[in-house]
mmCIF file of C-alpha atoms in Angstrom:
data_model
loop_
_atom_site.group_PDB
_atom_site.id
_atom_site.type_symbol
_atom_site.label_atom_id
_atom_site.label_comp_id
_atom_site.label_asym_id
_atom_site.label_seq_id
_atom_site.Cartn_x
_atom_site.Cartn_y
_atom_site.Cartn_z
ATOM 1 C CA UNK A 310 133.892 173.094 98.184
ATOM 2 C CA UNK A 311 136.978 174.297 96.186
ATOM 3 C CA UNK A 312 138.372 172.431 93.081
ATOM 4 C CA UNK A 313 141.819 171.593 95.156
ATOM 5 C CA UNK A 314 139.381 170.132 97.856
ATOM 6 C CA UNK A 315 137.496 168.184 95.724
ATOM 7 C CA UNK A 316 140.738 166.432 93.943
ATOM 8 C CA UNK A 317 142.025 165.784 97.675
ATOM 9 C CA UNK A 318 139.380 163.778 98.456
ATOM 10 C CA UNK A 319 139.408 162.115 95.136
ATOM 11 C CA UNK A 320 143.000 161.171 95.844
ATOM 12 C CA UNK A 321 142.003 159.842 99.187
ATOM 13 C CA UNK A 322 138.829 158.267 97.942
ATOM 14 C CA UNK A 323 140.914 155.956 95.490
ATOM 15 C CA UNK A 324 144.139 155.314 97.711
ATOM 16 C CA UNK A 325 141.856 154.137 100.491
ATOM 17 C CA UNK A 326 139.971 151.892 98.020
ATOM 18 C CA UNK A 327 143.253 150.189 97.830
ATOM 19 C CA UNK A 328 144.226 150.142 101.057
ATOM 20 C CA UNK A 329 140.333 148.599 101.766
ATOM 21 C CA UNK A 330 141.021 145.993 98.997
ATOM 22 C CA UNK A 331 144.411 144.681 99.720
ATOM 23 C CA UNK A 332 143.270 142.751 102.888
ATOM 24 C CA UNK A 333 139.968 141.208 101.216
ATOM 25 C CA UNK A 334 142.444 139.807 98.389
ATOM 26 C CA UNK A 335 144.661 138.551 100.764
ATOM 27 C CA UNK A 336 141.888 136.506 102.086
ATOM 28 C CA UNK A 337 141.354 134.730 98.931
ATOM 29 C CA UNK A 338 143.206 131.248 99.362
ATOM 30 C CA UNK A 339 141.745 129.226 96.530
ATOM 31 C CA UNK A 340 140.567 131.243 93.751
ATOM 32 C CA UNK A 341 139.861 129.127 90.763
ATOM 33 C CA UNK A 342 142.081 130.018 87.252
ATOM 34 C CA UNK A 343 139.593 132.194 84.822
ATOM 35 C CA UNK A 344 136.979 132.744 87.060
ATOM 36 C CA UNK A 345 136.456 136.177 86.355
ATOM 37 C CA UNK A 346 136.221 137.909 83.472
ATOM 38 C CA UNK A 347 139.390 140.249 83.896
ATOM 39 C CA UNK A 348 138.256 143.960 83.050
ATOM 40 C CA UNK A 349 139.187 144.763 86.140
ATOM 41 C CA UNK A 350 141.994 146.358 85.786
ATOM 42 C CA UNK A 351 141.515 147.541 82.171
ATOM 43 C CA UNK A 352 138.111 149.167 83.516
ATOM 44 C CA UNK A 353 139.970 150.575 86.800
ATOM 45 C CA UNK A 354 142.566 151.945 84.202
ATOM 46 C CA UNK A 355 139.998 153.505 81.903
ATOM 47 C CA UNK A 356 138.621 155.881 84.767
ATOM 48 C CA UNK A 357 141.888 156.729 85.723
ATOM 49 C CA UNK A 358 142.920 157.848 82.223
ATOM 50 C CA UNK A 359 139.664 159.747 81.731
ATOM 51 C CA UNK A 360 140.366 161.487 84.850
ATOM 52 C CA UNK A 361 143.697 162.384 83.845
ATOM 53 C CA UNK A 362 142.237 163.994 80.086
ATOM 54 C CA UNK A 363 139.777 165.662 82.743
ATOM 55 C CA UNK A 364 142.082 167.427 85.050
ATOM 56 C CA UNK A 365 144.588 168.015 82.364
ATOM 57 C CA UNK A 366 142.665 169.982 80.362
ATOM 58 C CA UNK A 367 141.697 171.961 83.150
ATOM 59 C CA UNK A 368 144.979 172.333 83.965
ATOM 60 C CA UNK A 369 145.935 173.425 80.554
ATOM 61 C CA UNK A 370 142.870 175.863 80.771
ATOM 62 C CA UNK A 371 143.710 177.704 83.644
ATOM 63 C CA UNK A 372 147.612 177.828 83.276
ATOM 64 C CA UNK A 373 147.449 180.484 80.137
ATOM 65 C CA UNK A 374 145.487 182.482 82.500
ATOM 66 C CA UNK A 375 147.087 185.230 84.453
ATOM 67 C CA UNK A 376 146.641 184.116 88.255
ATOM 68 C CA UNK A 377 145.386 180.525 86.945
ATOM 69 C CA UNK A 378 145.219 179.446 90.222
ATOM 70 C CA UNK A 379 146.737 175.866 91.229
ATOM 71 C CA UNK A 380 147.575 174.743 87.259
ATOM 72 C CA UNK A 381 150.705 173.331 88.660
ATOM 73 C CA UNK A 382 149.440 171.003 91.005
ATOM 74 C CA UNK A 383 146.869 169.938 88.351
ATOM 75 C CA UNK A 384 149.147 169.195 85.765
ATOM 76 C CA UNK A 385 150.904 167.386 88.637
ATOM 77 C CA UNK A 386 147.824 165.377 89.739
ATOM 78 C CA UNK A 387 147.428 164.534 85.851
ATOM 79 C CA UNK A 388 150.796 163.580 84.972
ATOM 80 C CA UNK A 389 150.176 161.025 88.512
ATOM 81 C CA UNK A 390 146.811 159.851 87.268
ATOM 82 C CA UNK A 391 148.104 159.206 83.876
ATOM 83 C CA UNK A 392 151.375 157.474 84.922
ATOM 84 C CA UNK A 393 148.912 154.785 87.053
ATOM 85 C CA UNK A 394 146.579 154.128 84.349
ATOM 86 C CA UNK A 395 149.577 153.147 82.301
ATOM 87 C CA UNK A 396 150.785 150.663 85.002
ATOM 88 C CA UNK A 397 147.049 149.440 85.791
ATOM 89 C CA UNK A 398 146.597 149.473 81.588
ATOM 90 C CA UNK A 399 149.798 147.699 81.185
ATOM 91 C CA UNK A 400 149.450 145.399 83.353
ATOM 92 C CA UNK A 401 145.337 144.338 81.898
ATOM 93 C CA UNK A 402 147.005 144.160 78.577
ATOM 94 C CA UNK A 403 149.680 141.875 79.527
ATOM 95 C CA UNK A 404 147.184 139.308 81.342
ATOM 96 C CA UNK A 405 144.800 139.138 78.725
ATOM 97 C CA UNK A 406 144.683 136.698 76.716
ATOM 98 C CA UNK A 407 142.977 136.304 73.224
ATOM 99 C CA UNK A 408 141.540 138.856 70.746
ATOM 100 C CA UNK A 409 139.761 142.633 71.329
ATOM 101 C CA UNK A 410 136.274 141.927 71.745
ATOM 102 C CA UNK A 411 136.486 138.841 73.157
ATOM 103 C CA UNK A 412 135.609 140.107 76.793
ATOM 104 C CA UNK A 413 138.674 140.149 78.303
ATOM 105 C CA UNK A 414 139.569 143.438 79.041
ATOM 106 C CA UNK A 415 142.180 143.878 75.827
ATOM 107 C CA UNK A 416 140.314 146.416 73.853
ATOM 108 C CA UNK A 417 139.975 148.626 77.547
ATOM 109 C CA UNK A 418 143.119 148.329 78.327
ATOM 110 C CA UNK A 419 144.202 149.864 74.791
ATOM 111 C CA UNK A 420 142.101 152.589 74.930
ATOM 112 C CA UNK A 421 143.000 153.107 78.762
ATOM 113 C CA UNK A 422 147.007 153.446 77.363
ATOM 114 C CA UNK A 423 145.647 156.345 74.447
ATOM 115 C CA UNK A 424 143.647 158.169 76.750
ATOM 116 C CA UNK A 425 146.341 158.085 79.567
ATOM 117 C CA UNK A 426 148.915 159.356 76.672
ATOM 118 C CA UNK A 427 146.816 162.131 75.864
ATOM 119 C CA UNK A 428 146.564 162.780 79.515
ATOM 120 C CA UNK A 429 150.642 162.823 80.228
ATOM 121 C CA UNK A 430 150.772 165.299 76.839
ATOM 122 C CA UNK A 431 148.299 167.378 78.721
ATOM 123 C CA UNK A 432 149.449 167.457 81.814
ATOM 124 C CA UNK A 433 153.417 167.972 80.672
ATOM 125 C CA UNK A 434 152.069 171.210 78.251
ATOM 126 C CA UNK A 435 150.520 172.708 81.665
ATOM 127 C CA UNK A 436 153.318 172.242 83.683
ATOM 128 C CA UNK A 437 155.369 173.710 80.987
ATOM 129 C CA UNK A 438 152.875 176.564 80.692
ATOM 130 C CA UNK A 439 152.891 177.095 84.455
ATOM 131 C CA UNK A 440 156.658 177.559 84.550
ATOM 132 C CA UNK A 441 156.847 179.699 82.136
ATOM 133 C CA UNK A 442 153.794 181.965 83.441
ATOM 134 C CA UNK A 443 154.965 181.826 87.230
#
């Protein structure tokens, strides 16, 4: 299975989770204030962020490389991934409420807006490297 396969069915394999979840929390008529513990979406933003380092680095790698292959569409996918752990990290850090380390999701959600950061640097340096290569 090739790289540009693999991140396809990544893509798919989180956009469908969505489209799988939206209808079971439409369901939910009643749900009680504070009932969970909210690192959902500090968690959710977390992976994204770490797959954005991931795939912008790789990106990075292979775009100072003559014939690097697909860097473009890498640097692409990471500027994407890192862009929607920002919203997802944003939006944890808004709806938590109290200190980091209190179990809320705040001290995630921080390190899910760093990482994602380092992720849009990465991914903007290999686009700018695959221009400039192509």
């Amino acid at each position: 299975m090739s790289v540009r396969h693999l991140f396809t069915a990544a893509a798919a394999g989180v956009l469908g989770g969505f489209a799988l979840a939206a209808p079971a929390a439409a369901q939910v008529t009643a749900a009680e204030e504070g009932s969970g513990s909210g690192r959902g979406g500090s968690v959710l933003g977390l992976v994204l962020a770490l797959v954005a380092v991931g795939v912008g680095a790789w990106a990075l790698r292979s775009a100072g490389r003559a014939g690097g292959g697909n860097a473009r569409g890498g640097a692409i996918a990471a500027l994407a991934l890192a862009l929607a752990s920002m919203i997802f990290g944003g939006m944890a850090l808004a709806d938590s409420a109290g200190e980091v380390g209190s179990g809320n999701g705040r001290g995630g959600a921080i390190a899910g807006l760093v990482l994602a950061l380092v992720g849009l640097v990465l991914g903007g340096v290999a686009l700018a490297r695959s221009r400039r290569t192509a």
